[in-house]
């Protein structure tokens, strides 16, 4: 049986006809299996949603109670049978609740990994390697120039800057689901125990992380703080807020951005960032290639990102590779659900 | 190397001068000798070793990576050194103690033979991380280009010991990396190093901009006036070395040694002394535009074609040292007499005297400023950017002492232009749209359209900045990254009154003109964009200047240059 007979790639996500479901579809469908809560993968309006409890909770926080017709929480390691197709959820190490979904039928196993990273993250379970025949991978950072292994070094750089400029406020742009909480947890791990301030758009998700037992130390919304009191502090905000109106409440802010894109200088300069922090929730080049090799898969499907280089690499390793050309993945990074005008960005999203 | 790499990395992204200073001072304070000294030399552009060529770096990476992946990566990153720094394969036998210090790098490079260079660089690249590799490649391939001047580096070092950066500037020509004596003195652990250079820089005396309200308090008889030339201020110093041979250095206003850029002028100085004056480009005895002078500034390689086409001259206006006599304590009028004698004794076609502008009262001087050509500047009037007023009894004082020297610039040119694009600024202005591109009307295919004629990011008050920012946000029609296009139609848009010092032809701008020193002088909320100026107005201004500069029947510059080159 061809893998395409089990999972069929379409422009709006991969579809399992026999099982009657899609994985991370970019349009509303009857039944969706969702890998994680980022808005490009988890969209509202599906008939039924199967996902981890955390992903369901995050979707509810973002889209409201009626984000789907019905929901079913799947535990890590749990297998569901969908009309003879077996689907198993395993940690992807991307954000809280993120899962890879292994789909099996007739002795063929396909793993849809969603977004993933293979490095430690104090805010979610580590990536779990699954042996498979076909591995569906992202390629957000699918170029050999993307390497973001030294997260502790980047946090140390931020803390040195805070010490050197005690009269300025450091604003760290970070995606509000996952990255923000990871940066806070990393700061705590590095021994930073002062209050960390939050943009209003970060509040709900961050509180949710805390409610799931992730210790993030003293946090406060920046909304109530006086300008002078923000000198020498660190604030987490959505990337689009870091260079706009909202920043006027801070004393001489230092614009920082925690992202894998910061590895490339032109990208950091385009976004007028003064302190780029190379911290990513996606696998870097070494992570992608090591993971692909370790799955033992002979066929690699690439969903989105810099697929050319990754496919070339697969070919040189004797692996069959194809791009999936799914339209709409990767947008979480760009929009983050906060408008650029920023006028209302201080109020809860 | 890692600390130095982190410093370079921060400096490339940091737009604020004061923050750059803080970063450098912190580095100097927390880094031991000799690392900090070599870093200082690297930042100030004072290191000299045979730099590695881009071709060698390309060969190194090609030997280690897949050509398709290299091509895709280079295409994405857009810079070879950065691509190499990022994709250099990790060394499986990496040992942390093999990380080279900047001292290792500088000292090794100064002794290493060319044949061993590639292998050595590869070993260093193996030992360093991404930022370290990037910094290493910047260091060994030549210019750092991180927006830090030598002057700023010295200012940062001076802050270690609350010293005046001028003092470092004075010592600098006598110092060599890694500057351990200098740091010892800055940190009050050692004697001040001696400057043994025979031709040292003396801190320049600067002028205040005069305001209308200053005149009533000033007595014209206490002052002398000179033209303010549109060139670049330099100090030409000649001294005798141990063998009694003359050594000449040309310094910028801030004390940077720029002799290498002007070999054609250096050779004119033989008499020991220190002259203060304006560097100008002259052809056929006439001062050329600042645009011509720019062809000579910040050049690494000075070709004979360049010096023939844009010959450099000094128009002197002060004498600080005559022989071995320091004249700086003398009143201006005395120094002027000595200067006139000195220039006469030099008798060099490349050096002349900046004339005094005669006047008895402010009205006469106002008239001279308005029409320099009839007040003695003659053919050189287009190169006059104003008047300098100097107290007859003023000694030559370093810095900008109050009430001694005044500069009185000519009235700027003014046009009304329409705001077209706005970009957010940096630092304290980071959330404000504070960089503006403005346009003038022109006719294209029978229709009136706006064409960008310049960019300005100052001249407005804080209150006006808030108003423009609000206007930009409410009238955005398109976004391109950090840039917003704002509405600019005949009846909708914002008219900016723009003041500028001069115009040049430009092939880089669609409009064909480039403004010198443009700034926003007023916001014309009252004026509909249709009534803003036209490009033709600017073209007429430009033609006027060019006619004045071309003079009567002089040969075209290009032909004149070829003739000079042939002789």
PDB file of N, CA and C in Angstrom, chain A residues 36 81 95:
ATOM      1  N   UNK A  36      -0.911  20.905  17.837  1.00  0.00           N
ATOM      2  CA  UNK A  36      -0.625  21.875  18.901  1.00  0.00           C
ATOM      3  C   UNK A  36      -1.442  23.144  18.695  1.00  0.00           C
ATOM      4  N   UNK A  81      -8.588   4.425  17.654  1.00  0.00           N
ATOM      5  CA  UNK A  81      -8.870   3.684  16.429  1.00  0.00           C
ATOM      6  C   UNK A  81      -9.945   4.448  15.666  1.00  0.00           C
ATOM      7  N   UNK A  95       5.652  23.105  22.110  1.00  0.00           N
ATOM      8  CA  UNK A  95       5.073  23.944  23.167  1.00  0.00           C
ATOM      9  C   UNK A  95       4.252  23.029  24.072  1.00  0.00           C
TER      10      UNK A  95
END
